[in-house]
């Protein structure tokens, strides 16, 4: 189903280590409005979409969300690279270090573990597409908050790219919603 290119969709550059920013970015890794939740939500919902176009859109966006997850993971890894354990502990990552060293783990900024309750597949395609549009807006807002939390121009650049992609996804879901409504409202002649 997928062809994997061994490069990131967009460079995940970091100008300097920043423990606090790494901790904030975890929101987009394992938080309720993060990339994992989005990718799995769309991948699950695609099966009940009534048209090939709608199935394709959800599959495409789900795949791209996995690519965004990879970008976030790379940025967190780079932001924590070489940081001494004492600094991790001082910045509130002692529990994370205890359980996972510097490995990423699916949790939010408070340490709450990722859960399937973050996603929904109602089986009502109109409701699901509205939820997808809302999810993209929440992701856009989170990226804007993250941009405001850093002064690192390299991190800001990557976060701006990710924010723009969420806007494009919102638009694609809106177009898909219109086409699905048209499909559901058309006369069926047998």
mmCIF file of C-alpha atoms in Angstrom:
data_model
loop_
_atom_site.group_PDB
_atom_site.id
_atom_site.type_symbol
_atom_site.label_atom_id
_atom_site.label_comp_id
_atom_site.label_asym_id
_atom_site.label_seq_id
_atom_site.Cartn_x
_atom_site.Cartn_y
_atom_site.Cartn_z
ATOM 1 C CA UNK A 1 0.000 0.000 0.000
ATOM 2 C CA UNK A 2 2.769 2.463 0.833
ATOM 3 C CA UNK A 3 6.046 3.290 -0.846
ATOM 4 C CA UNK A 4 8.470 4.505 1.784
ATOM 5 C CA UNK A 5 11.033 7.155 0.915
ATOM 6 C CA UNK A 6 13.903 7.268 3.371
ATOM 7 C CA UNK A 7 13.712 11.018 3.857
ATOM 8 C CA UNK A 8 11.431 13.264 5.833
ATOM 9 C CA UNK A 9 8.579 15.051 4.074
ATOM 10 C CA UNK A 10 10.147 18.316 5.302
ATOM 11 C CA UNK A 11 13.479 18.942 7.081
ATOM 12 C CA UNK A 12 13.263 18.745 10.873
ATOM 13 C CA UNK A 13 16.073 21.150 11.676
ATOM 14 C CA UNK A 14 16.885 22.265 15.205
ATOM 15 C CA UNK A 15 19.337 25.110 15.937
ATOM 16 C CA UNK A 16 20.093 24.053 19.535
ATOM 17 C CA UNK A 17 18.950 21.579 22.212
ATOM 18 C CA UNK A 18 15.828 22.741 24.040
ATOM 19 C CA UNK A 19 14.332 20.421 26.640
ATOM 20 C CA UNK A 20 11.219 22.500 27.255
ATOM 21 C CA UNK A 21 10.379 22.652 23.553
ATOM 22 C CA UNK A 22 10.876 18.895 23.230
ATOM 23 C CA UNK A 23 8.431 18.436 26.074
ATOM 24 C CA UNK A 24 5.882 20.738 24.400
ATOM 25 C CA UNK A 25 6.252 18.966 21.031
ATOM 26 C CA UNK A 26 5.220 15.680 22.622
ATOM 27 C CA UNK A 27 1.661 17.063 22.416
ATOM 28 C CA UNK A 28 1.772 16.425 18.669
ATOM 29 C CA UNK A 29 3.291 12.966 19.125
ATOM 30 C CA UNK A 30 0.941 11.278 21.580
ATOM 31 C CA UNK A 31 -1.600 13.915 22.578
ATOM 32 C CA UNK A 32 -5.339 13.782 21.807
ATOM 33 C CA UNK A 33 -4.998 16.170 18.845
ATOM 34 C CA UNK A 34 -1.623 14.832 17.741
ATOM 35 C CA UNK A 35 -0.404 13.186 14.578
ATOM 36 C CA UNK A 36 -0.838 9.577 15.754
ATOM 37 C CA UNK A 37 -4.499 10.153 16.630
ATOM 38 C CA UNK A 38 -5.112 11.847 13.281
ATOM 39 C CA UNK A 39 -3.407 9.130 11.235
ATOM 40 C CA UNK A 40 -5.292 6.316 12.952
ATOM 41 C CA UNK A 41 -8.633 8.181 12.909
ATOM 42 C CA UNK A 42 -8.531 8.674 9.131
ATOM 43 C CA UNK A 43 -7.169 5.198 8.448
ATOM 44 C CA UNK A 44 -10.059 3.686 10.425
ATOM 45 C CA UNK A 45 -12.794 5.894 8.968
ATOM 46 C CA UNK A 46 -11.778 5.365 5.346
ATOM 47 C CA UNK A 47 -13.519 1.972 5.171
ATOM 48 C CA UNK A 48 -17.019 3.395 5.614
ATOM 49 C CA UNK A 49 -16.624 6.223 3.097
ATOM 50 C CA UNK A 50 -19.140 5.786 0.239
ATOM 51 C CA UNK A 51 -16.946 6.829 -2.703
ATOM 52 C CA UNK A 52 -13.503 5.973 -3.983
ATOM 53 C CA UNK A 53 -12.559 9.656 -3.881
ATOM 54 C CA UNK A 54 -13.433 9.895 -0.171
ATOM 55 C CA UNK A 55 -11.571 6.668 0.654
ATOM 56 C CA UNK A 56 -8.556 7.983 -1.264
ATOM 57 C CA UNK A 57 -8.589 11.346 0.524
ATOM 58 C CA UNK A 58 -8.677 9.755 3.972
ATOM 59 C CA UNK A 59 -5.924 7.298 3.031
ATOM 60 C CA UNK A 60 -3.743 10.086 1.584
ATOM 61 C CA UNK A 61 -4.127 12.338 4.606
ATOM 62 C CA UNK A 62 -3.641 9.449 7.040
ATOM 63 C CA UNK A 63 -0.393 8.575 5.297
ATOM 64 C CA UNK A 64 0.785 12.178 5.466
ATOM 65 C CA UNK A 65 -0.056 12.333 9.189
ATOM 66 C CA UNK A 66 2.292 9.379 9.728
ATOM 67 C CA UNK A 67 4.963 11.403 7.907
ATOM 68 C CA UNK A 68 4.271 14.316 10.277
ATOM 69 C CA UNK A 69 4.627 11.944 13.235
ATOM 70 C CA UNK A 70 8.078 11.069 11.913
ATOM 71 C CA UNK A 71 8.996 14.771 11.671
ATOM 72 C CA UNK A 72 7.851 15.438 15.256
ATOM 73 C CA UNK A 73 9.810 12.426 16.528
ATOM 74 C CA UNK A 74 12.942 13.627 14.740
ATOM 75 C CA UNK A 75 12.615 17.125 16.179
ATOM 76 C CA UNK A 76 12.118 15.817 19.746
ATOM 77 C CA UNK A 77 15.113 13.517 19.384
ATOM 78 C CA UNK A 78 17.300 16.380 18.116
ATOM 79 C CA UNK A 79 16.099 18.779 20.837
ATOM 80 C CA UNK A 80 17.110 16.244 23.518
ATOM 81 C CA UNK A 81 20.322 15.001 21.906
ATOM 82 C CA UNK A 82 23.265 15.224 24.296
ATOM 83 C CA UNK A 83 21.284 16.805 27.132
ATOM 84 C CA UNK A 84 22.606 15.588 30.517
ATOM 85 C CA UNK A 85 20.265 13.571 32.737
ATOM 86 C CA UNK A 86 20.377 16.260 35.452
ATOM 87 C CA UNK A 87 18.894 18.795 33.008
ATOM 88 C CA UNK A 88 16.180 16.361 31.935
ATOM 89 C CA UNK A 89 15.292 15.877 35.600
ATOM 90 C CA UNK A 90 15.319 19.625 36.325
ATOM 91 C CA UNK A 91 12.950 20.286 33.379
ATOM 92 C CA UNK A 92 10.396 17.686 34.455
ATOM 93 C CA UNK A 93 11.455 14.783 32.241
ATOM 94 C CA UNK A 94 12.824 12.611 35.077
ATOM 95 C CA UNK A 95 9.827 10.277 34.923
ATOM 96 C CA UNK A 96 10.148 10.007 31.148
ATOM 97 C CA UNK A 97 13.852 9.228 31.474
ATOM 98 C CA UNK A 98 13.175 6.631 34.171
ATOM 99 C CA UNK A 99 10.736 4.719 31.967
ATOM 100 C CA UNK A 100 12.120 5.314 28.470
ATOM 101 C CA UNK A 101 15.564 6.958 28.616
ATOM 102 C CA UNK A 102 15.506 9.290 25.574
ATOM 103 C CA UNK A 103 13.162 7.076 23.549
ATOM 104 C CA UNK A 104 9.929 8.627 22.423
ATOM 105 C CA UNK A 105 6.730 7.244 23.872
ATOM 106 C CA UNK A 106 3.112 7.985 23.013
ATOM 107 C CA UNK A 107 1.988 10.380 25.711
ATOM 108 C CA UNK A 108 0.950 14.015 25.951
ATOM 109 C CA UNK A 109 2.840 16.877 27.603
ATOM 110 C CA UNK A 110 1.606 15.833 31.059
ATOM 111 C CA UNK A 111 2.676 12.202 30.662
ATOM 112 C CA UNK A 112 -0.863 10.919 30.005
ATOM 113 C CA UNK A 113 -0.568 7.865 27.771
ATOM 114 C CA UNK A 114 -2.083 7.873 24.284
ATOM 115 C CA UNK A 115 -5.408 6.056 24.140
ATOM 116 C CA UNK A 116 -7.752 4.866 21.379
ATOM 117 C CA UNK A 117 -10.433 7.005 23.066
ATOM 118 C CA UNK A 118 -8.763 9.979 21.312
ATOM 119 C CA UNK A 119 -10.189 8.818 17.982
ATOM 120 C CA UNK A 120 -13.690 8.155 16.711
ATOM 121 C CA UNK A 121 -15.236 6.277 13.831
ATOM 122 C CA UNK A 122 -18.977 6.828 14.064
ATOM 123 C CA UNK A 123 -19.863 5.083 10.817
ATOM 124 C CA UNK A 124 -21.882 8.143 9.781
ATOM 125 C CA UNK A 125 -19.734 9.598 7.023
ATOM 126 C CA UNK A 126 -21.056 13.145 7.464
ATOM 127 C CA UNK A 127 -20.329 13.080 11.205
ATOM 128 C CA UNK A 128 -16.896 11.553 10.627
ATOM 129 C CA UNK A 129 -15.907 14.161 8.028
ATOM 130 C CA UNK A 130 -17.033 16.973 10.325
ATOM 131 C CA UNK A 131 -14.920 15.439 13.098
ATOM 132 C CA UNK A 132 -11.952 15.260 10.726
ATOM 133 C CA UNK A 133 -12.291 18.938 9.858
ATOM 134 C CA UNK A 134 -12.445 19.809 13.571
ATOM 135 C CA UNK A 135 -9.381 17.640 14.240
ATOM 136 C CA UNK A 136 -7.418 19.519 11.588
ATOM 137 C CA UNK A 137 -8.388 22.863 13.090
ATOM 138 C CA UNK A 138 -7.306 21.666 16.562
ATOM 139 C CA UNK A 139 -3.972 20.507 15.120
ATOM 140 C CA UNK A 140 -3.527 23.884 13.381
ATOM 141 C CA UNK A 141 -4.214 25.694 16.663
ATOM 142 C CA UNK A 142 -1.745 23.466 18.528
ATOM 143 C CA UNK A 143 0.954 24.209 15.949
ATOM 144 C CA UNK A 144 0.292 27.931 16.344
ATOM 145 C CA UNK A 145 0.699 27.571 20.112
ATOM 146 C CA UNK A 146 3.950 25.638 19.611
ATOM 147 C CA UNK A 147 5.278 28.331 17.234
ATOM 148 C CA UNK A 148 4.582 30.924 19.945
ATOM 149 C CA UNK A 149 6.507 28.845 22.505
ATOM 150 C CA UNK A 150 9.858 28.762 20.682
ATOM 151 C CA UNK A 151 12.441 31.313 19.586
ATOM 152 C CA UNK A 152 14.359 28.734 17.522
ATOM 153 C CA UNK A 153 14.007 29.778 13.832
ATOM 154 C CA UNK A 154 14.714 26.221 12.642
ATOM 155 C CA UNK A 155 11.943 24.754 14.800
ATOM 156 C CA UNK A 156 9.565 27.562 13.800
ATOM 157 C CA UNK A 157 10.177 26.843 10.113
ATOM 158 C CA UNK A 158 9.229 23.172 10.450
ATOM 159 C CA UNK A 159 6.228 23.968 12.651
ATOM 160 C CA UNK A 160 4.974 26.495 10.080
ATOM 161 C CA UNK A 161 5.161 23.812 7.389
ATOM 162 C CA UNK A 162 3.176 21.396 9.571
ATOM 163 C CA UNK A 163 0.584 24.092 10.383
ATOM 164 C CA UNK A 164 0.111 24.820 6.677
ATOM 165 C CA UNK A 165 -0.401 21.128 5.911
ATOM 166 C CA UNK A 166 -3.187 20.981 8.542
ATOM 167 C CA UNK A 167 -4.915 23.867 6.746
ATOM 168 C CA UNK A 168 -4.649 21.994 3.426
ATOM 169 C CA UNK A 169 -6.075 18.861 5.072
ATOM 170 C CA UNK A 170 -9.005 20.883 6.461
ATOM 171 C CA UNK A 171 -9.750 22.158 2.947
ATOM 172 C CA UNK A 172 -9.519 18.680 1.406
ATOM 173 C CA UNK A 173 -11.918 17.283 4.021
ATOM 174 C CA UNK A 174 -14.313 20.156 3.264
ATOM 175 C CA UNK A 175 -14.221 19.372 -0.451
ATOM 176 C CA UNK A 176 -14.747 15.694 0.307
ATOM 177 C CA UNK A 177 -17.702 16.506 2.562
ATOM 178 C CA UNK A 178 -19.359 18.421 -0.306
ATOM 179 C CA UNK A 179 -18.796 15.547 -2.748
ATOM 180 C CA UNK A 180 -20.064 12.933 -0.292
ATOM 181 C CA UNK A 181 -23.219 14.982 0.371
ATOM 182 C CA UNK A 182 -23.753 15.283 -3.387
ATOM 183 C CA UNK A 183 -23.296 11.527 -3.759
ATOM 184 C CA UNK A 184 -25.733 10.753 -0.934
ATOM 185 C CA UNK A 185 -28.354 13.185 -2.295
ATOM 186 C CA UNK A 186 -28.251 12.070 -5.931
ATOM 187 C CA UNK A 187 -31.159 10.098 -7.314
ATOM 188 C CA UNK A 188 -30.556 6.401 -7.583
ATOM 189 C CA UNK A 189 -31.996 4.949 -10.797
ATOM 190 C CA UNK A 190 -32.025 1.197 -11.145
#
